[in-house]
PDB file of C-alpha atoms in Angstrom:
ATOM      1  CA  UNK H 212     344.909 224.488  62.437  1.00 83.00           C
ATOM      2  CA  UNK H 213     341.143 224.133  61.740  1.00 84.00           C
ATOM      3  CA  UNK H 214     338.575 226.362  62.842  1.00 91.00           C
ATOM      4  CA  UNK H 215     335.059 226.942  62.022  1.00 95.00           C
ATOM      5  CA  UNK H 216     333.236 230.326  62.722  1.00 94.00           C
ATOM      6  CA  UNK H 217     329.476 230.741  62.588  1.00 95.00           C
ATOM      7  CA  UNK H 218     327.510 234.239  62.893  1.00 92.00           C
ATOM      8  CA  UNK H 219     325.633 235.356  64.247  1.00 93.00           C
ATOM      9  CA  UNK H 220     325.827 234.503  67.959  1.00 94.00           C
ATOM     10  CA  UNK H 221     321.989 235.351  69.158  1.00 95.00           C
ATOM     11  CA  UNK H 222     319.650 236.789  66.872  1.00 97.00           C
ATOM     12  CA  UNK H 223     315.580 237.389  67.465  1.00 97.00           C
ATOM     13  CA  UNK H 224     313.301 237.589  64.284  1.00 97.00           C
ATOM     14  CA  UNK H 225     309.321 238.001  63.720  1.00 98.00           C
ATOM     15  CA  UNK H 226     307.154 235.041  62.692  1.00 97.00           C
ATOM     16  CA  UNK H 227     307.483 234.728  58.914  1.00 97.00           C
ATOM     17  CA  UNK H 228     310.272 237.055  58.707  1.00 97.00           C
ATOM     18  CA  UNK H 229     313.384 235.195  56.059  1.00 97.00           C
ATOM     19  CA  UNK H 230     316.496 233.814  58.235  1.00 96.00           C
ATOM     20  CA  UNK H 231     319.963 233.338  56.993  1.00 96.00           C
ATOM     21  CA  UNK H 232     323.014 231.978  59.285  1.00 97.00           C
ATOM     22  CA  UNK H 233     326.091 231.014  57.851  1.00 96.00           C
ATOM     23  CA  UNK H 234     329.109 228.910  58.683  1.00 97.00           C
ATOM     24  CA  UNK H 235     332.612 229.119  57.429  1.00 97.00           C
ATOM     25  CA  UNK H 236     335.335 226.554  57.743  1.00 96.00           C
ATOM     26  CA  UNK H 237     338.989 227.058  57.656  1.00 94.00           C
ATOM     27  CA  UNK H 238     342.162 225.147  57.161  1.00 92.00           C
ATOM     28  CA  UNK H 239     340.423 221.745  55.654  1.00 90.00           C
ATOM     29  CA  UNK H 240     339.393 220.756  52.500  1.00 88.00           C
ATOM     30  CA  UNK H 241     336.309 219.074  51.518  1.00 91.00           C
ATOM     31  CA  UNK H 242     335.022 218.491  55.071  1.00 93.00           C
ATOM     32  CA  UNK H 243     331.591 217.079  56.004  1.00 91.00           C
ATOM     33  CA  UNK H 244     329.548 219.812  56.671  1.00 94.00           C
ATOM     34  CA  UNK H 245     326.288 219.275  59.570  1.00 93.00           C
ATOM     35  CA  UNK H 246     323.633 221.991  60.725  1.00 95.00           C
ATOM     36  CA  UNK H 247     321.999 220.739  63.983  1.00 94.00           C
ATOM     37  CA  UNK H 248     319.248 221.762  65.877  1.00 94.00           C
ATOM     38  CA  UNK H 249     319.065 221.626  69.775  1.00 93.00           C
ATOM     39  CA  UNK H 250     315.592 222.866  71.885  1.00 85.00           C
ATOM     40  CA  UNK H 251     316.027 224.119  75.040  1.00 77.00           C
ATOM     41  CA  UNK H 252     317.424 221.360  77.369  1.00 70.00           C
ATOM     42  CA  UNK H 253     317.127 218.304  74.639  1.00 74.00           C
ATOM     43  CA  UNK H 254     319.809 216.820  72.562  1.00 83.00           C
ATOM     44  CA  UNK H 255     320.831 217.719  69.149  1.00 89.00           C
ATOM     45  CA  UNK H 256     318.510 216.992  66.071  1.00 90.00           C
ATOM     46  CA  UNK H 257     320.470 216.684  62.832  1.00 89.00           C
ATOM     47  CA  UNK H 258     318.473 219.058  60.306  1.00 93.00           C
ATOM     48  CA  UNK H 259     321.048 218.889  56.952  1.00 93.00           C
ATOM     49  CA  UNK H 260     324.416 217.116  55.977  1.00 89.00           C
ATOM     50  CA  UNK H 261     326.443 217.981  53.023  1.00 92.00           C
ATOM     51  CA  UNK H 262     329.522 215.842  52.153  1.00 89.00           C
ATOM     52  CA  UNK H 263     330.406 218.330  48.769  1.00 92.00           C
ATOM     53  CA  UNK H 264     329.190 221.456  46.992  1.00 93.00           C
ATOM     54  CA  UNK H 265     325.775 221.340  46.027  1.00 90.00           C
ATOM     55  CA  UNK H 266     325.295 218.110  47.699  1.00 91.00           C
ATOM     56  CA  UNK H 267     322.601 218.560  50.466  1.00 92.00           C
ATOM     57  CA  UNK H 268     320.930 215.983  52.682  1.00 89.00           C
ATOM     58  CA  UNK H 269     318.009 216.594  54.375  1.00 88.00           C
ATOM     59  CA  UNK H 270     317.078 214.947  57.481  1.00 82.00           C
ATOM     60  CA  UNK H 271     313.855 216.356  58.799  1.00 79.00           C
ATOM     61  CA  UNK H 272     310.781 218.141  56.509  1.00 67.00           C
ATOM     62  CA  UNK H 273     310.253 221.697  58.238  1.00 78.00           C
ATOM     63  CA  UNK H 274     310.612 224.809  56.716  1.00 89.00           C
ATOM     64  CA  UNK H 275     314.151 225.506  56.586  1.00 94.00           C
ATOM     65  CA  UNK H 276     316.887 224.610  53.762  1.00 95.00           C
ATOM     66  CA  UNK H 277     320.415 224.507  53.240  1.00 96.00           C
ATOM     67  CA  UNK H 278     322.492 225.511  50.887  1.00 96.00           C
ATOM     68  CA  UNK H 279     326.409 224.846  50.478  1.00 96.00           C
ATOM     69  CA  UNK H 280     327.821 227.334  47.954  1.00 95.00           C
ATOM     70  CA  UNK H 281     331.362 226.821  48.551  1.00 95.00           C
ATOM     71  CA  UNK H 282     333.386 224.324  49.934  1.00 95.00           C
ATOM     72  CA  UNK H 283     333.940 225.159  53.499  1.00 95.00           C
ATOM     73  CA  UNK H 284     330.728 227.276  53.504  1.00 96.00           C
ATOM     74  CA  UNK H 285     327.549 225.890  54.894  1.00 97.00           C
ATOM     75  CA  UNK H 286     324.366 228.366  54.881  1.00 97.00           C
ATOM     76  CA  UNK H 287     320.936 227.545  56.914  1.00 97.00           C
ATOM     77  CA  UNK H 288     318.178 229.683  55.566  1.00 96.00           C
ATOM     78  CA  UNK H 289     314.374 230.132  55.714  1.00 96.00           C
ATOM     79  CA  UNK H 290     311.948 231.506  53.380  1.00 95.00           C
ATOM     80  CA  UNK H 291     309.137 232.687  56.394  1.00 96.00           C
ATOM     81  CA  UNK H 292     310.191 231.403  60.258  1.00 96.00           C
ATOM     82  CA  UNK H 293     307.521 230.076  62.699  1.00 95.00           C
ATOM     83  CA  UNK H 294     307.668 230.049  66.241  1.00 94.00           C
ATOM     84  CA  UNK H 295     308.765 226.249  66.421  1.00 91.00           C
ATOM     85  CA  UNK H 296     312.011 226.834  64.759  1.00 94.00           C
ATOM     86  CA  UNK H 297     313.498 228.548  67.534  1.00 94.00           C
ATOM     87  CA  UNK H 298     316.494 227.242  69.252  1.00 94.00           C
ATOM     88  CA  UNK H 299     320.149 226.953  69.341  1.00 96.00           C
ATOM     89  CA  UNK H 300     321.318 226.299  65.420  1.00 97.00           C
ATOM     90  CA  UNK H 301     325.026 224.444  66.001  1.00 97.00           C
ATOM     91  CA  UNK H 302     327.097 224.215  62.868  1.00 97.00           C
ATOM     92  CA  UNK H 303     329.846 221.757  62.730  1.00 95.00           C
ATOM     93  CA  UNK H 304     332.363 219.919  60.467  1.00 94.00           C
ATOM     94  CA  UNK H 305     333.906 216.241  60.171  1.00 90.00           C
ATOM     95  CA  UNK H 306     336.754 215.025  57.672  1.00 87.00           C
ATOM     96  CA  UNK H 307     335.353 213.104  54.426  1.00 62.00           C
ATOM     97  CA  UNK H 308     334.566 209.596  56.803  1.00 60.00           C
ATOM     98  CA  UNK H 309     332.471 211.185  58.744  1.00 58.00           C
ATOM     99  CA  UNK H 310     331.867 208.469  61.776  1.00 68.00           C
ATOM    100  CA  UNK H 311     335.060 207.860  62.222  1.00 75.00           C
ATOM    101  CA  UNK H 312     336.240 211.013  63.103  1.00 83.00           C
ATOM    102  CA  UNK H 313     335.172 213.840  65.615  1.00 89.00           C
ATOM    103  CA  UNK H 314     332.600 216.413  64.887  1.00 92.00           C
ATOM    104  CA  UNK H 315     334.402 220.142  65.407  1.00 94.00           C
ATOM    105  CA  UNK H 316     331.356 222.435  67.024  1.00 96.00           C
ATOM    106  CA  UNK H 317     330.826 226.268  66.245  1.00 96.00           C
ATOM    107  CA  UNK H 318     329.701 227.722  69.188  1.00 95.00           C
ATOM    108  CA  UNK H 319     325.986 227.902  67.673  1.00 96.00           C
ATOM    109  CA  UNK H 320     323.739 230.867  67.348  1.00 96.00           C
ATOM    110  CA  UNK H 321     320.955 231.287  69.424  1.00 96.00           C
ATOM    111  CA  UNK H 322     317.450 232.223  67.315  1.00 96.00           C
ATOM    112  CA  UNK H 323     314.735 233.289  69.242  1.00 96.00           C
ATOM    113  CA  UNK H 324     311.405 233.902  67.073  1.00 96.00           C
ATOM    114  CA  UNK H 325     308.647 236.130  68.431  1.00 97.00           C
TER     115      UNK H 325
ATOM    116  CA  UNK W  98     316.510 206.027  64.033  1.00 47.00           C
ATOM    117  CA  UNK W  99     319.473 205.175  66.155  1.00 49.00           C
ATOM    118  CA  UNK W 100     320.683 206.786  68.567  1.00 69.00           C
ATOM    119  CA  UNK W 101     322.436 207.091  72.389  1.00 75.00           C
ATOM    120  CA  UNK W 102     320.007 207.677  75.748  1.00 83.00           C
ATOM    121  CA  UNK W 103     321.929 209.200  78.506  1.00 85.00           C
ATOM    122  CA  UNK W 104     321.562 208.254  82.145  1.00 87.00           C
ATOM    123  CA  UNK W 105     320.886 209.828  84.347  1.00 91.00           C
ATOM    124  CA  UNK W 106     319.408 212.698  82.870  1.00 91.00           C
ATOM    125  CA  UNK W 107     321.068 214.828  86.070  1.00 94.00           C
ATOM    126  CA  UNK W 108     323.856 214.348  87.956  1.00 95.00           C
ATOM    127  CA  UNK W 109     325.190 216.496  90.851  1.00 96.00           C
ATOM    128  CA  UNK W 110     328.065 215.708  93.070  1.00 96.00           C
ATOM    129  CA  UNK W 111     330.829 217.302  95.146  1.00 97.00           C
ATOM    130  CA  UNK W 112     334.161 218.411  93.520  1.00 97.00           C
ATOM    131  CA  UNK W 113     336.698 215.566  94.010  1.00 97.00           C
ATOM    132  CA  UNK W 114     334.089 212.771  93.720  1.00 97.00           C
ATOM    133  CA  UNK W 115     334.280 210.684  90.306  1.00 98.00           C
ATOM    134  CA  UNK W 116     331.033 210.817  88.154  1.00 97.00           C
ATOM    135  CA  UNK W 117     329.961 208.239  86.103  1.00 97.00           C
ATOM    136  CA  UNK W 118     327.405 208.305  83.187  1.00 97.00           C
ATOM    137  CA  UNK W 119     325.908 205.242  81.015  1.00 96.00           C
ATOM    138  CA  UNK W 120     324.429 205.682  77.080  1.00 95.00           C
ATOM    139  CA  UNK W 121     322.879 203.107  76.145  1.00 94.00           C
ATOM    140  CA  UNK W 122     322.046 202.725  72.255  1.00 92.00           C
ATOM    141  CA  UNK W 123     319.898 200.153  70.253  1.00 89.00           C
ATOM    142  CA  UNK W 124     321.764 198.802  67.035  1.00 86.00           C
ATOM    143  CA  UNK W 125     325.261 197.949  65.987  1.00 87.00           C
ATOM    144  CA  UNK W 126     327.779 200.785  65.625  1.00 88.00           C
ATOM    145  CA  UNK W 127     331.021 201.438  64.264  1.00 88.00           C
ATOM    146  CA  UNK W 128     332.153 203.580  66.941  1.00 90.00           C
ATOM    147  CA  UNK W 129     330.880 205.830  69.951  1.00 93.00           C
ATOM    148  CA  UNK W 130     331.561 209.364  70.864  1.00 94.00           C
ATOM    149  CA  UNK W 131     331.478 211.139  73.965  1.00 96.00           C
ATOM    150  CA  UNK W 132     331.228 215.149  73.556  1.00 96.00           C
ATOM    151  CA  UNK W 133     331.013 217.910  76.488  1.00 97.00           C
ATOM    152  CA  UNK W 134     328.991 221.167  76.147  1.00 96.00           C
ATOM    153  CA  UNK W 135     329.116 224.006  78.376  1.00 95.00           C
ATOM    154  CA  UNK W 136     325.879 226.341  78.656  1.00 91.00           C
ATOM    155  CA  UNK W 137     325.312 228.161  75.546  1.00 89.00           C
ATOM    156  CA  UNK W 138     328.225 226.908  73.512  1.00 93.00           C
ATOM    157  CA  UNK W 139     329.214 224.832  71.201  1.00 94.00           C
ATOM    158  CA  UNK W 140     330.015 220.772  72.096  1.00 95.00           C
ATOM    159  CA  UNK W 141     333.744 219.757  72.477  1.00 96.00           C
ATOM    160  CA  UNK W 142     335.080 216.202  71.113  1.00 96.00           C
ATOM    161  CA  UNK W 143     336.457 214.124  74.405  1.00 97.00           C
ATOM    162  CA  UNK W 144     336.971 210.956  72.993  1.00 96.00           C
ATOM    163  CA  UNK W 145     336.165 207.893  70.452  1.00 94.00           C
ATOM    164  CA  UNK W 146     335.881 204.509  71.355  1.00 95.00           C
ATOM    165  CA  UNK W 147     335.369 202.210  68.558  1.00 93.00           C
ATOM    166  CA  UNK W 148     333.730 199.106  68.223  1.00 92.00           C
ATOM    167  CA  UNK W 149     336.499 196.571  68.927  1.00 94.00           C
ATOM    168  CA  UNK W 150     338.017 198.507  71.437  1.00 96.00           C
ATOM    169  CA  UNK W 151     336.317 197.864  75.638  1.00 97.00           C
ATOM    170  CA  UNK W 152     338.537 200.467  77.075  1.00 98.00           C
ATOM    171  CA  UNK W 153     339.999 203.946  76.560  1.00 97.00           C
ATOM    172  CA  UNK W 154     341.187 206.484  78.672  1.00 97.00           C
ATOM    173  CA  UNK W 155     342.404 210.486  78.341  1.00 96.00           C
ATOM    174  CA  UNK W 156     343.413 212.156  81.379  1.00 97.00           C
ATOM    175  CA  UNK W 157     340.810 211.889  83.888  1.00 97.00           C
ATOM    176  CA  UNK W 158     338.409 210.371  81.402  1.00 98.00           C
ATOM    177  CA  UNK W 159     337.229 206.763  81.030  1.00 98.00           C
ATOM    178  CA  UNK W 160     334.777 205.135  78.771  1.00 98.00           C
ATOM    179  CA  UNK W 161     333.807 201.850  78.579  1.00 98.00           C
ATOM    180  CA  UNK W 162     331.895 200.009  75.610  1.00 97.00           C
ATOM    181  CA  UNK W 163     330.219 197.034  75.770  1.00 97.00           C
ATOM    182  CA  UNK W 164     328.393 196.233  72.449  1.00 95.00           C
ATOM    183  CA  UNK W 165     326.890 192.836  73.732  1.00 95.00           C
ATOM    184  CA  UNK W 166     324.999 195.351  75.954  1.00 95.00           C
ATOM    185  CA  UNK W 167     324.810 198.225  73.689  1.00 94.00           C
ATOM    186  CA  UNK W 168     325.682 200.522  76.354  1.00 96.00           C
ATOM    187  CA  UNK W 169     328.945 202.532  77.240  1.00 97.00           C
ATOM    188  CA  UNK W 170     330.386 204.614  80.220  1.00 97.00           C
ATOM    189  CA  UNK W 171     332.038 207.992  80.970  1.00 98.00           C
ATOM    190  CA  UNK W 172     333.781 208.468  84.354  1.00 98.00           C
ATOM    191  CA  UNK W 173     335.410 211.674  85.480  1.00 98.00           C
ATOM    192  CA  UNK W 174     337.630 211.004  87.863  1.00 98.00           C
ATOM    193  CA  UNK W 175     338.591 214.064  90.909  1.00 97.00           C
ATOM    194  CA  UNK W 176     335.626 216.563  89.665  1.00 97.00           C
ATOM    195  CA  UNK W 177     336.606 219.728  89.132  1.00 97.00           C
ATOM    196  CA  UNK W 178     334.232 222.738  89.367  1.00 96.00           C
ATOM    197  CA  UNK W 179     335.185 223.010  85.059  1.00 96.00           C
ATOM    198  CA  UNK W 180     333.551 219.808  85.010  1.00 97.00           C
ATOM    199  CA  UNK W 181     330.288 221.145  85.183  1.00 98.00           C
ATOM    200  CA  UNK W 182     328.528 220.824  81.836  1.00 97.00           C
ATOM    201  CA  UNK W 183     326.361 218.736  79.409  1.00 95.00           C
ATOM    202  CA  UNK W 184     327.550 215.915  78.716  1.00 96.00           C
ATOM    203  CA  UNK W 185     326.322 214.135  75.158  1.00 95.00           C
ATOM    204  CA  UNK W 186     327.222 210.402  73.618  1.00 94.00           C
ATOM    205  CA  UNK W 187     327.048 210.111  70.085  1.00 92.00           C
ATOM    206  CA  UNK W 188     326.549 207.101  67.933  1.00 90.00           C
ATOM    207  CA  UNK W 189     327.029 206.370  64.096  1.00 81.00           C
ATOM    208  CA  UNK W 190     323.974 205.984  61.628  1.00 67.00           C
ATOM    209  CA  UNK W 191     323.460 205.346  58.384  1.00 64.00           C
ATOM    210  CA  UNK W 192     325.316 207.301  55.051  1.00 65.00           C
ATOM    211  CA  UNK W 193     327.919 208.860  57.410  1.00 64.00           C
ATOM    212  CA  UNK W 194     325.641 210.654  59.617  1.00 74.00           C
ATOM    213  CA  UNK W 195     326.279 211.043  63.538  1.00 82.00           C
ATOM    214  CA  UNK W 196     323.316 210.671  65.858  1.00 84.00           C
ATOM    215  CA  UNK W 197     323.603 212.433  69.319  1.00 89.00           C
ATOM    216  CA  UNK W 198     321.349 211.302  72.581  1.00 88.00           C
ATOM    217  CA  UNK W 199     319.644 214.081  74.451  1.00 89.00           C
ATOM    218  CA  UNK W 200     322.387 214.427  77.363  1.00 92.00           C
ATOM    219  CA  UNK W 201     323.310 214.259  80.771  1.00 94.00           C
ATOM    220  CA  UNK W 202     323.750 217.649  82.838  1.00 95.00           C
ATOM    221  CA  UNK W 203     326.621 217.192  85.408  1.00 97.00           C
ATOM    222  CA  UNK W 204     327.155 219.724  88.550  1.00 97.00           C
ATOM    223  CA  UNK W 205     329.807 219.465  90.350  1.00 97.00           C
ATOM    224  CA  UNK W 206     329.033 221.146  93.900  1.00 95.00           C
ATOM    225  CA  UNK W 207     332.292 223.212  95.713  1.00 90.00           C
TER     226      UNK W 207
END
C-alpha cells in the first residue's frame, strides 16, 4: 500500500533563518507530487506541483522553492524565512491524472517563525 | 482562479442529527472532491463525484452535484462525535492542479 511520510511534525525557526521539510512517498511510481500551504483557520493554498523529477511548478511568488530530487521525494525549502510564511506546510501525492484521482495527505508540519 | 466556497463557514449540531454542507464553485469542472480534516492533521479523501454523475453515496455520506448551479452537497447522516472536523471541497483547475475552498468546521455536540 501507499504511504507518504513528511518530517518534521512542528518545528519553530528565527526570521531569516534557511528551512528545509521534506516528503517521501512510498509504494507508487511517478506520482504527482503537491506542497500546500494552509494559515490558521483558512483553506489550503497550493504553493508548488511537480508531475516528474526536476519538473517544478510554481504557483505563488514568495520566498520559498521546491525542489524534487527523486521520484517520490518532494523537498520545500527557503533561503531566509519571514514571519508570513508561517503555517501548516501539507505535503501530498496524486497518481499521474491528477484531477481525477484523490489527493493522499501527510499529516503536515506545523512551522511557526518568530 | 477557480475554486470551491464552503457554506456555512460553521456548523454545530447534536450527535444523531444529519449535517449538510453546500460548495459552491464558479467555472466548469471535471470532477469535485470532498476531503475531511481533523485539527492539526492531514486531510482524508471521502469521495469524488464527477461531472456527469448527480448522485453518490459512501456509508453515511451523500453528495450531490449540480453543475447547472455550480454548487454541490455533503450530508452526514446520524452524526457521530468522530464527525467533528473540517470539512474541505475541492475542485479541478487548470494543468492538473486541484484547487481547495477554505472549509467548513463541523461540531457535533454529545
Amino acid at each position: 500500500s501507499q504511504t507518504i511520510h513528511q518530517w518534521p511534525a512542528t518545528l519553530v525557526q528565527p526570521v531569516g533563518s534557511p528551512l528545509s521539510l521534506e516528503c517521501t512517498v512510498e509504494g507508487t511510481s511517478n506520482p504527482n507530487l503537491y506542497w500546500y500551504r494552509q494559515a490558521a483557520g483558512r483553506g489550503l493554498q497550493l504553493l508548488f506541483y511537480s508531475v516528474g523529477i526536476g519538473q517544478i511548478s510554481s504557483e505563488v511568488p514568495q520566498n520559498l522553492s521546491a525542489s524534487r530530487p527523486q521520484d517520490r521525494q518532494f523537498i520545500l525549502s527557503s533561503k531566509k524565512l519571514l514571519l508570513s510564511d508561517s503555517g501548516f506546510y501539507l505535503c501530498a501525492w496524486s497518481v499521474l491524472s491528477g484531477y481525477n484521482s484523490p489527493l493522499h495527505f501527510g499529516n503536515g508540519t506545523r512551522l511557526t517563525v518568530t | 482562479s477557480q475554486q470551491g466556497e464552503e457554506d456555512p463557514q460553521a456548523l454545530s449540531i447534536q450527535e444523531g442529527e444529519n449535517a449538510t454542507m453546500n460548495c459552491s464553485y464558479k467555472t466548469s469542472i471535471n470532477n469535485l472532491q470532498w476531503y475531511r480534516q481533523n485539527s492539526g492533521r492531514g486531510l482524508v479523501h471521502l469521495i469524488l463525484i464527477r461531472s456527469n454523475e448527480r448522485e453518490k453515496h459512501s456509508g453515511r455520506l451523500r453528495v450531490t452535484l449540480d453543475t447547472s448551479k455550480k454548487s454541490s452537497s455533503l450530508l452526514i447522516t446520524a452524526s457521530r462525535a468522530a464527525d467533528t472536523a473540517s470539512y474541505f471541497c475541492a475542485t479541478d483547475g487548470r494543468d492538473d492542479k486541484i484547487i481547495f475552498g477554505k472549509g467548513t468546521r463541523l461540531h457535533i455536540l454529545p
